[in-house]
Amino acid sequence: MAKTKVLMTGNEAIAEGAIQGGCRFYAGYPITPQNELIAYMARHLLPAGGVFIQAESELAAINMVFAAAAAGSRAMTSSSSPGISLKQEGISYIAGAELPAVIVNIMRGGPGLGNIWPAQSDYFQATRGGGHGDYRCIVLAPSSVQEAYDLMALAFELADRYRNPAIILGDGMLGQMMEPLSVHSPQPTVHRKKNILPNKKWALTGCKGRKPNIIKSFYMKEGDLEKFNLRLQEKYKIIKQKEQRCDSLFLEDAQVILVAYGTMARIARGAVTKLREDGKKIGLIRPVTLWPFPDKVFKRLAISDKRLAILVIEMSYGQMLDDVRLAVNCQAPVEFLGRSGGGVPSEGEIINKVRKLLRTREPEN
Amino acid sequence: MNKIFSRPKSLRNISTHYCPGCGHGIAHRLIAEIVDELGIRQRVIGIAPVGCAVIAYDYWDFDCCEAAHGRALAVATGIKRVRPQNIVFTYQGDGDLAAIGTNETIHAANRGENLTVVFINNAVYGMTGGQMAPTTLLGQKTATTPRGRSAATEGWPLKISEMLALLPGVKFIERTSLHSVQEVIKTKRAIKQAFQNQVDKIGFSLVEVLSPCPTYLGLSPVEALEWIRKTMIKEFPLGRIK
Amino acid sequence: MARIRIEREKCKGCLLCVSACPKGLITIDKKLNARGIKPVRFKTDSLCLGCCMCAFICPDCCIEVYK
């Protein structure tokens, strides 16, 4: 595949990555800071042979996506935190009807209307289900414009493979920043137009030559819903086994391991580089899948090494922190640094926190 | 002797969960008959609502989709846009279409989506136990208007068909009733037209069907038909609206 | 000459067909069906017009008409 270099915002890269990844249906409602995404879709999805709808609300948009997925299309929507809250009902139905769909959340500050600055305070909502019922979404967290582009095709593939909603969890900074990007072909060419979709025998196409298909999440007969939930849990177990993804740096000799995702991981990486130059043994784990959380990597670490400490850094007041603690399982101290509501922990703040942590731990060395 | 009336092919041969005398059974059958007569069973996709008709897909023998409460027309839009060659219809009650789903209803209509809507108006919420509907009549007692609906606190019965008729995207609206055999026949004619319009790519077509809910009107099935004829059609006059 | 066939096990006893029949040929059965409901019964076929009024109004699609 010929690659072309372009300069794009994260929002545009997500949209282009989606189209290249086979997305042929988009419905959304404008909200800052993801408006470039919906505008890009409006320009480029139609020429790619897809359907674009500016819906009357986030509720309508997510239900249009539910429907397009039910009809066999690769479908997605995008929004930012308050809009994603509105979509939760629909996401629950998508999970309940086992439909493949992709939802992009370019997070902003909350709660409530909050503000339009970047934040990571929707981690719980994304990784715990978010709507009603016992379900999980596959959650992918890009930390660069290139990765935002690349993860879109993966999101659609995972959604199709598991018939499960997949969420791209970015933030306002990633959405707005511009970076050079390698794309598959000069956009908006349609790549892999044919054979892109796996055979979806369950999809609604009209019952010609087969028994009628029904797409639903409603199980009234005694015991049926429990059976269905057990089946979902089996699926989630497989996803947890097979789909954990993360990136890491200097884990071999690290005495302090920073854990951060998305935009926060970029800043943490800067801090790691500076601290290494200073001779400090610092490492980094950057989860790419937030659900399933990459707990295997934590278990592989020399957790019995008493010198090891872990520092979780988030643009929230500690949400991924819970997953790290569960993964570490009290085998190492887990510290936290976080700001939210538009505040972003700086490289300097991280370095200071790490130095303090190293000082307090020195007597043990 | 020849069989001149029997169950349509598109209606599965099982008993419904509906109460005795409920209009849903008649409306389901009419749709199944129309699907058979138009020869569209292999390409029709029905959208079931939330409400008493939530499991309508168990009764129809063609592809069907669930929709969250009120979102049937957003779901229908998504399916029809992806598969314009299919015939897509929604089947919605008064709460679904005219209360929780008002926004989806108005905007699908305003976009002029080429869809067929069967809107069952029985002036009360059945599934949840007889609460006020947007179309409950003034003075009508329900579980949530125990002293009768009052305009001062609950507003007036919502005439969504008349509202929708104002929109340029809407091509066909008729209000019919199930209160007599003659009206059932007229209802079938109107719904068939609404389906034919979609086949002919004419655009958004809706039939509002006044339908009996004997259980929550507190009437016998025969009395419920009488109530529609004498009382309900005064507030919701029958006939072609657009 | 016409007649109707009523599926008595599907009948919920709403009696809409009784009120719809122009000749008054449908009546309530004395025996209960499996639902514990008294279904309707076709009295005689001597006067049946095969007009289908009963079948049109039946919410449970349990009447077939022969002519």
XYZ file of C-alpha atoms in Angstrom:
674
model
C 0.000 0.000 0.000
C 1.384 3.358 -1.039
C 1.866 5.686 1.901
C 1.486 9.421 1.717
C 2.565 12.031 4.276
C -0.034 14.593 5.253
C -0.477 17.118 8.045
C -3.676 16.661 10.014
C -5.360 17.300 13.330
C -6.118 14.294 15.519
C -9.828 14.710 14.831
C -9.274 14.622 11.064
C -6.888 11.688 11.348
C -9.524 9.722 13.249
C -12.087 10.443 10.540
C -9.679 9.537 7.727
C -8.558 6.416 9.604
C -12.188 5.410 9.969
C -12.925 5.823 6.258
C -9.776 3.897 5.346
C -10.801 1.293 7.931
C -14.072 0.677 6.124
C -16.432 3.013 7.945
C -19.366 3.706 5.634
C -21.843 5.252 8.044
C -21.425 8.216 10.324
C -24.052 10.001 12.391
C -23.116 12.670 14.880
C -24.003 15.909 16.577
C -21.524 18.782 16.821
C -19.732 19.376 20.112
C -16.396 20.999 20.888
C -13.586 19.820 20.837
C -14.339 17.209 18.144
C -16.017 19.351 15.481
C -13.262 18.836 12.898
C -14.140 15.148 12.932
C -17.797 15.540 11.988
C -16.870 18.190 9.388
C -14.276 15.855 7.852
C -16.854 13.074 7.685
C -19.350 15.439 6.056
C -16.783 16.233 3.346
C -15.293 12.819 2.700
C -17.708 10.022 3.597
C -20.115 10.576 0.716
C -17.393 10.448 -1.985
C -16.212 7.218 -0.334
C -19.650 5.712 -0.951
C -20.839 6.136 2.616
C -23.703 7.789 4.457
C -23.298 10.924 6.571
C -26.070 12.242 8.795
C -25.963 15.247 11.091
C -28.460 13.968 13.622
C -30.867 16.041 15.694
C -29.212 14.914 18.918
C -26.639 12.533 20.318
C -29.501 10.166 21.151
C -30.625 10.036 17.546
C -27.027 9.735 16.329
C -26.146 6.716 18.447
C -29.418 5.012 17.528
C -28.749 5.624 13.839
C -25.376 3.978 14.381
C -27.099 1.079 16.170
C -29.333 0.706 13.116
C -26.627 1.021 10.474
C -24.601 -1.605 12.330
C -27.711 -3.812 12.487
C -28.018 -3.431 8.725
C -24.431 -4.661 8.306
C -22.546 -1.416 7.743
C -19.349 -0.343 9.476
C -20.816 2.512 11.489
C -19.497 5.090 13.902
C -20.303 8.222 15.825
C -18.165 10.723 17.667
C -18.689 13.232 20.403
C -17.133 14.706 23.504
C -17.874 13.987 27.153
C -21.359 15.542 27.705
C -22.487 14.147 24.354
C -21.072 10.728 25.183
C -23.125 10.730 28.388
C -26.203 11.154 26.196
C -25.112 8.248 24.007
C -24.793 5.816 26.889
C -28.296 4.395 26.499
C -27.609 3.599 22.865
C -24.203 2.084 23.660
C -25.876 -0.204 26.183
C -28.341 -1.311 23.475
C -25.483 -1.858 21.006
C -23.723 -4.048 23.568
C -27.006 -5.808 24.391
C -27.825 -6.497 20.754
C -24.177 -7.500 20.123
C -23.639 -5.049 17.307
C -20.249 -3.884 16.056
C -19.944 -0.107 16.193
C -17.258 2.452 16.949
C -17.740 5.427 19.261
C -15.144 8.194 19.499
C -14.938 10.269 22.674
C -12.679 13.330 22.474
C -12.849 14.022 26.190
C -13.276 17.460 27.747
C -13.544 18.663 31.323
C -16.505 17.708 33.468
C -18.738 17.086 35.323
C -21.788 18.710 33.774
C -21.148 21.058 30.917
C -17.625 21.408 32.342
C -15.436 23.189 29.839
C -13.829 22.496 26.465
C -10.294 21.829 27.714
C -8.766 18.382 27.464
C -9.403 15.883 30.256
C -9.315 12.163 30.927
C -12.158 12.057 33.392
C -14.407 9.698 31.369
C -12.167 6.678 31.948
C -14.626 5.019 34.320
C -17.546 5.681 31.976
C -15.678 4.162 29.029
C -14.129 1.139 30.727
C -16.948 0.142 33.092
C -19.714 0.031 30.518
C -21.120 3.509 31.008
C -24.782 2.707 30.461
C -27.028 0.257 32.275
C -26.302 -3.456 32.437
C -23.309 -5.759 32.764
C -21.371 -5.005 29.622
C -17.977 -3.765 28.502
C -16.758 -1.793 25.529
C -13.364 -2.349 23.969
C -11.520 0.915 24.676
C -8.514 2.100 22.664
C -6.480 5.154 23.698
C -4.262 6.723 21.012
C -1.519 9.079 22.116
C -0.499 10.573 18.775
C -2.216 11.678 15.597
C -0.627 8.744 13.753
C -1.862 6.288 16.337
C -5.340 7.852 16.293
C -5.409 7.118 12.564
C -4.012 3.602 12.902
C -6.300 2.524 15.730
C -9.481 3.283 13.794
C -9.091 0.288 11.478
C -8.276 -1.868 14.495
C -11.345 -0.552 16.344
C -13.600 -1.598 13.453
C -11.912 -4.964 13.152
C -12.236 -5.717 16.861
C -15.846 -4.493 16.880
C -16.686 -6.818 13.995
C -14.723 -9.769 15.360
C -16.412 -9.646 18.752
C -19.718 -8.019 17.741
C -19.099 -5.456 20.439
C -18.940 -1.667 20.683
C -15.429 -0.236 20.556
C -14.533 3.185 21.924
C -11.690 5.440 20.874
C -10.849 7.481 23.955
C -8.912 10.609 23.112
C -8.940 14.077 24.582
C -9.295 17.627 23.346
C -5.543 18.070 23.035
C -5.110 15.026 20.807
C -8.160 16.019 18.789
C -6.919 19.534 18.135
C -3.178 19.021 17.699
C -1.655 18.799 14.219
C 1.054 16.290 13.394
C 2.497 14.735 10.259
C 0.797 11.499 9.407
C 1.383 8.587 7.028
C -1.853 7.592 5.377
C -2.596 4.596 3.191
C -3.431 6.542 0.075
C -4.260 10.082 -0.924
C -7.618 10.688 0.684
C -10.452 10.361 0.139
C -9.804 7.358 -2.078
C -11.617 4.277 -1.004
C -9.216 1.580 -0.162
C -10.276 -2.052 0.186
C -13.756 -1.196 -1.002
C -14.568 -4.816 -1.680
C -14.441 -7.678 0.772
C -13.907 -5.336 3.634
C -16.681 -6.725 5.732
C -16.752 -10.115 7.336
C -19.857 -12.108 6.446
C -22.627 -10.795 8.678
C -25.278 -13.475 8.458
C -27.136 -11.940 11.372
C -27.592 -8.512 9.722
C -30.942 -7.088 8.672
C -31.102 -7.245 4.902
C -34.612 -8.581 4.307
C -35.357 -12.291 4.756
C -34.860 -13.345 1.137
C -33.726 -16.972 1.043
C -33.386 -17.331 4.797
C -35.317 -17.241 8.056
C -36.054 -13.755 9.406
C -33.304 -12.087 11.460
C -34.170 -10.168 14.593
C -31.853 -7.663 16.233
C -32.799 -7.174 19.878
C -31.536 -6.969 23.423
C -34.770 -8.050 25.099
C -35.053 -11.429 26.829
C -38.249 -11.892 28.788
C -38.393 -15.673 29.121
C -37.231 -16.861 32.502
C -33.520 -17.610 32.503
C -32.870 -16.324 28.971
C -31.310 -13.035 30.020
C -29.033 -14.743 32.507
C -27.903 -17.164 29.798
C -27.273 -14.249 27.452
C -25.264 -12.421 30.117
C -23.158 -15.511 30.759
C -22.418 -15.671 27.055
C -21.370 -12.010 27.099
C -19.083 -12.702 30.061
C -17.466 -15.570 28.136
C -16.846 -13.206 25.251
C -15.326 -10.605 27.577
C -13.047 -13.245 29.054
C -11.718 -14.052 25.573
C -11.231 -10.356 24.810
C -9.327 -9.916 28.089
C -7.103 -12.853 27.171
C -6.382 -11.888 23.592
C -6.664 -8.160 23.137
C -4.543 -6.466 25.804
C -2.236 -3.944 24.189
C 0.323 -1.595 25.649
C 3.530 0.197 24.962
C 6.442 0.302 27.414
C 9.807 1.899 27.959
C 12.799 0.842 30.125
C 10.950 -1.709 32.225
C 14.085 -3.898 32.670
C 15.809 -1.795 35.280
C 13.144 0.711 36.283
C 12.742 1.613 39.923
C 9.838 3.895 39.278
C 7.404 3.066 36.518
C 5.138 5.790 35.255
C 1.740 4.689 33.968
C -0.138 7.045 31.669
C -2.260 6.864 28.529
C -3.162 9.130 25.623
C -1.951 12.716 25.751
C -0.738 12.223 29.323
C 1.615 9.472 28.157
C 3.354 11.888 25.764
C 4.141 14.239 28.627
C 5.183 11.332 30.854
C 7.533 10.114 28.116
C 9.212 13.521 28.087
C 9.713 13.272 31.842
C 11.160 9.754 31.507
C 13.691 10.954 28.907
C 14.837 13.842 31.120
C 15.075 11.687 34.246
C 17.032 9.009 32.368
C 19.489 11.671 31.168
C 19.900 12.411 34.853
C 20.709 8.755 35.558
C 17.400 7.907 37.215
C 16.000 4.462 36.513
C 12.556 5.387 35.334
C 10.265 3.375 33.081
C 6.909 3.890 31.410
C 3.867 1.762 30.725
C 1.382 3.216 28.274
C -1.860 1.218 28.054
C -3.244 1.275 24.505
C -6.272 -0.802 25.412
C -7.909 0.617 28.531
C -10.433 -2.210 28.428
C -9.218 -4.857 28.445
C -6.710 -3.249 30.802
C -3.200 -4.605 30.088
C -2.759 -6.186 33.502
C -0.496 -8.949 32.158
C 2.389 -6.509 31.796
C 2.123 -5.549 35.451
C 2.114 -9.177 36.490
C 5.231 -9.812 34.400
C 7.134 -7.061 36.192
C 9.466 -7.984 38.979
C 6.735 -7.206 41.397
C 8.622 -8.864 44.223
C 11.353 -6.284 43.692
C 10.870 -4.190 46.802
C 12.565 -1.185 45.187
C 9.855 -0.804 42.598
C 7.263 1.953 42.831
C 4.542 2.848 40.396
C 3.308 6.334 39.615
C 0.008 6.714 37.798
C -0.468 10.036 36.016
C -3.837 11.117 34.656
C -5.791 14.157 33.583
C -8.332 13.159 36.218
C -8.314 12.652 39.949
C -7.551 8.971 39.720
C -9.617 6.645 37.527
C -7.152 4.383 35.707
C -5.447 4.361 39.110
C -8.006 1.746 40.251
C -7.120 -0.607 37.394
C -3.405 -0.234 38.069
C -3.961 -1.020 41.744
C -6.006 -4.097 40.822
C -3.276 -5.246 38.433
C -0.457 -4.607 40.912
C -2.494 -6.271 43.627
C -0.655 -4.599 46.545
C 2.695 -5.989 45.384
C 4.187 -2.508 45.013
C 3.335 1.001 46.203
C 1.123 2.831 43.718
C 1.372 6.608 43.812
C -0.752 9.090 41.921
C -0.398 12.450 40.213
C -3.402 13.993 38.539
C -5.147 17.186 37.557
C -8.487 17.652 35.893
C -11.000 20.245 34.772
C -8.599 21.471 32.123
C -5.457 21.176 34.230
C -2.745 18.985 32.712
C 0.159 17.662 34.827
C 3.321 19.156 33.318
C 6.642 17.481 32.663
C 8.088 19.537 35.544
C 5.382 18.402 37.955
C 6.013 14.784 36.999
C 9.780 15.136 37.442
C 9.336 16.764 40.870
C 6.940 14.030 41.949
C 9.344 11.308 40.801
C 12.321 12.913 42.550
C 10.330 13.170 45.775
C 9.288 9.553 45.407
C 12.896 8.447 44.882
C 14.037 10.450 47.946
C 11.441 8.895 50.242
C 12.321 5.429 48.986
C 16.116 5.793 49.210
C 16.468 4.438 52.784
C 15.071 1.138 51.532
C 17.719 0.854 48.791
C -65.881 -24.053 -0.493
C -62.824 -21.865 -0.799
C -60.956 -20.296 2.040
C -61.580 -16.571 1.578
C -60.034 -15.291 4.790
C -57.162 -16.699 6.774
C -54.040 -15.686 8.654
C -51.581 -13.811 6.405
C -48.260 -15.567 5.744
C -46.272 -12.769 7.344
C -48.060 -13.250 10.674
C -46.680 -16.175 12.653
C -49.195 -18.734 13.824
C -48.860 -18.056 17.539
C -51.036 -16.331 20.122
C -50.091 -12.799 21.054
C -49.543 -11.588 24.614
C -52.090 -8.797 24.117
C -55.157 -8.397 26.323
C -58.560 -9.457 24.928
C -59.864 -6.828 22.509
C -56.543 -4.999 22.138
C -56.133 -3.147 18.854
C -52.488 -4.187 18.414
C -53.576 -7.615 17.190
C -55.674 -6.076 14.413
C -52.939 -3.611 13.421
C -50.297 -6.373 13.343
C -52.500 -8.450 11.078
C -53.196 -5.548 8.721
C -49.476 -4.905 8.312
C -48.821 -8.603 7.655
C -51.609 -8.669 5.056
C -50.218 -5.577 3.342
C -46.673 -6.984 3.312
C -48.036 -10.145 1.665
C -50.217 -8.287 -0.818
C -47.408 -5.939 -1.894
C -45.039 -8.891 -2.182
C -42.377 -7.197 -0.059
C -41.881 -9.791 2.708
C -38.340 -10.578 1.537
C -37.221 -6.974 1.722
C -39.268 -5.454 4.510
C -37.610 -4.527 7.832
C -39.881 -3.665 10.749
C -38.846 -1.560 13.734
C -40.558 -2.593 16.946
C -41.131 0.027 19.640
C -40.921 -0.048 23.407
C -44.364 -0.413 24.904
C -46.963 -3.160 24.617
C -45.827 -3.964 21.061
C -42.195 -4.425 22.139
C -42.130 -8.025 20.918
C -43.999 -7.375 17.663
C -40.991 -9.068 16.011
C -42.103 -12.347 17.570
C -45.363 -12.105 15.636
C -44.224 -10.868 12.240
C -42.404 -13.325 10.049
C -39.844 -11.004 8.469
C -36.667 -9.149 9.487
C -37.179 -6.882 12.472
C -35.162 -4.625 14.714
C -35.601 -3.426 18.259
C -35.390 0.274 19.055
C -34.818 1.984 22.379
C -37.876 3.803 23.679
C -38.685 6.653 21.326
C -35.802 6.054 18.945
C -37.611 3.963 16.335
C -37.418 6.644 13.661
C -33.696 7.206 14.259
C -33.217 3.446 13.895
C -35.404 3.363 10.784
C -33.372 6.236 9.325
C -30.104 4.379 9.915
C -31.342 1.184 8.274
C -33.046 2.871 5.330
C -30.005 5.036 4.555
C -27.732 1.998 4.566
C -30.177 -0.181 2.641
C -32.450 2.034 0.516
C -33.577 -1.037 -1.434
C -35.358 -2.373 1.663
C -38.815 -1.315 2.834
C -38.477 0.006 6.373
C -41.353 0.809 8.694
C -41.780 1.713 12.331
C -44.639 0.613 14.546
C -44.923 2.991 17.494
C -47.301 3.829 20.286
C -48.285 7.291 21.463
C -45.670 7.413 24.219
C -42.922 6.208 21.916
C -43.737 8.473 18.983
C -45.237 11.554 20.624
C -43.609 11.802 24.070
C -40.150 10.326 24.540
C -39.464 10.156 20.798
C -40.947 13.480 19.670
C -37.548 14.778 18.608
C -36.693 11.726 16.498
C -40.202 11.768 14.992
C -40.114 15.420 13.971
C -36.621 15.295 12.534
C -37.046 12.065 10.578
C -40.225 13.595 9.140
C -38.480 16.872 8.434
C -35.630 15.129 6.635
C -38.330 13.553 4.507
C -36.982 10.062 5.145
C -38.649 7.608 2.777
C -40.226 5.618 5.607
C -43.597 4.244 6.627
C -44.859 4.923 10.143
C -47.740 3.135 11.818
C -48.640 5.191 14.873
C -50.927 3.478 17.373
C -52.806 6.037 19.472
C -54.790 4.504 22.308
C -54.756 7.540 24.615
C -53.066 5.680 27.459
C -49.835 3.877 28.424
C -50.524 0.153 28.355
C -47.252 -1.618 29.105
C -46.457 0.317 32.272
C -49.947 0.113 33.708
C -52.319 2.763 32.420
C -50.539 6.087 32.948
C -51.200 9.295 31.049
C -50.138 9.405 27.406
C -49.448 12.597 25.454
C -52.732 11.804 23.691
C -54.809 11.188 26.833
C -58.024 13.201 26.600
C -58.873 16.054 28.937
C -60.719 14.676 31.928
C -59.571 11.121 31.210
C -58.558 9.286 34.373
C -55.313 7.360 34.306
C -52.901 6.028 36.935
C -51.027 9.343 36.869
C -54.053 11.597 36.341
C -56.318 10.114 39.029
C -58.537 13.215 38.971
C -58.628 13.294 35.183
C -56.200 15.041 32.823
C -56.281 18.766 33.403
C -55.094 21.249 30.797
C -53.822 23.504 33.587
C -51.282 20.970 34.813
C -50.896 18.342 32.060
C -51.617 20.367 28.946
C -53.767 19.241 26.054
C -53.853 16.000 24.039
C -50.943 16.292 21.588
C -51.956 16.293 17.937
C -48.683 15.234 16.481
C -50.135 14.214 13.115
C -51.413 17.755 12.539
C -48.030 19.105 13.669
C -46.137 16.833 11.294
C -48.415 17.780 8.410
C -46.820 21.251 8.490
C -43.448 19.855 7.436
C -42.546 19.895 3.745
C -40.756 16.525 4.088
C -44.003 14.789 5.012
C -45.935 13.430 2.038
C -48.851 11.510 3.503
C -50.676 11.538 6.833
C -54.015 9.960 7.581
C -55.803 9.320 10.846
C -57.915 6.180 10.967
C -59.529 4.053 13.649
C -60.141 0.430 14.547
C -63.549 1.003 16.156
C -65.567 -0.834 13.508
C -65.102 -3.208 10.603
C -65.549 -0.338 8.141
C -62.843 1.676 9.921
C -60.528 -1.362 10.028
C -60.866 -1.617 6.250
C -60.124 2.115 5.866
C -57.125 1.703 8.166
C -55.785 -1.055 5.982
C -56.237 1.065 2.878
C -54.343 3.959 4.488
C -51.468 1.805 5.769
C -51.201 0.120 2.382
C -50.942 3.545 0.773
C -48.205 4.481 3.255
C -46.230 1.360 2.251
C -46.907 1.893 -1.441
C -45.560 5.441 -1.087
C -42.278 4.051 0.156
C -42.106 1.527 -2.669
C -42.721 4.419 -5.073
C -40.071 6.550 -3.262
C -42.616 9.256 -2.491
C -41.416 9.961 1.047
C -42.388 10.090 4.705
C -45.837 8.582 5.216
C -47.621 8.143 8.528
C -50.909 6.586 9.535
C -52.225 7.385 13.000
C -54.489 4.569 14.116
C -56.924 5.140 16.990
C -56.816 1.821 18.763
C -58.687 0.343 21.723
C -57.017 -0.418 25.054
C -59.950 -1.948 26.964
C -57.793 -2.831 29.959
C -56.674 0.701 30.779
C -59.812 2.430 29.632
C -61.566 0.219 32.165
C -64.081 -0.872 29.546
C -65.128 -4.100 27.880
C -63.657 -4.599 24.379
C -66.971 -3.683 22.750
C -67.371 -0.614 24.998
C -63.809 0.468 24.186
C -64.711 0.604 20.486
C -67.780 2.645 21.389
C -65.609 5.033 23.425
C -63.377 5.651 20.432
C -66.389 6.235 18.189
C -68.252 8.537 20.582
C -65.474 10.303 22.481
C -61.982 9.894 21.078
C -62.673 10.855 17.467
C -64.082 14.197 18.644
C -60.579 15.098 19.824
C -58.815 13.183 17.040
C -60.967 13.550 13.910
C -60.516 10.866 11.275
C -59.479 11.359 7.689
C -56.628 12.407 5.469
C -54.561 15.116 7.129
C -52.028 15.509 4.333
C -73.227 -20.718 1.268
C -70.441 -19.819 3.642
C -69.053 -20.740 7.004
C -66.390 -19.718 9.467
C -63.909 -21.737 11.484
C -62.918 -20.443 14.893
C -59.694 -21.538 16.571
C -61.185 -21.846 20.028
C -57.839 -22.251 21.788
C -56.567 -18.925 20.386
C -59.799 -17.068 21.187
C -59.498 -14.634 24.124
C -63.243 -14.085 24.376
C -63.227 -10.357 23.560
C -66.537 -10.786 21.708
C -65.769 -8.162 19.053
C -66.794 -10.714 16.407
C -70.114 -11.290 18.161
C -70.946 -7.597 17.859
C -69.613 -7.415 14.282
C -71.601 -10.302 12.763
C -74.548 -8.776 10.872
C -76.538 -12.000 11.222
C -75.777 -12.678 14.878
C -74.298 -16.083 14.081
C -71.542 -16.051 16.690
C -72.199 -16.798 20.321
C -70.286 -17.546 23.518
C -69.369 -21.151 24.098
C -70.352 -22.595 27.455
C -67.186 -24.682 27.699
C -63.885 -23.116 28.711
C -60.825 -23.371 26.495
C -57.324 -24.147 27.787
C -56.826 -20.451 28.659
C -59.764 -20.730 31.046
C -61.768 -18.414 28.849
C -65.145 -19.013 27.261
C -64.346 -18.687 23.554
C -66.852 -17.853 20.864
C -68.664 -20.454 18.821
C -70.205 -20.363 15.330
C -73.926 -21.115 15.636
C -74.900 -22.302 12.169
C -73.801 -21.853 8.593
C -77.232 -21.623 7.048
C -77.291 -17.829 7.108
C -73.576 -16.993 6.919
C -72.859 -14.549 4.108
C -69.098 -15.005 4.167
C -68.813 -11.231 4.651
C -65.651 -11.637 6.792
C -66.743 -8.899 9.237
C -65.900 -11.180 12.173
C -62.463 -11.987 10.776
C -61.661 -8.344 10.006
C -62.293 -7.248 13.593
C -60.767 -10.279 15.367
C -57.616 -9.037 17.170
C -56.267 -12.568 17.497
C -56.634 -13.772 13.950
C -58.505 -16.883 15.012
C -61.284 -16.860 12.426
C -61.049 -18.374 8.957
C -63.828 -17.804 6.445
C -64.912 -20.260 3.728
C -67.277 -19.551 0.874
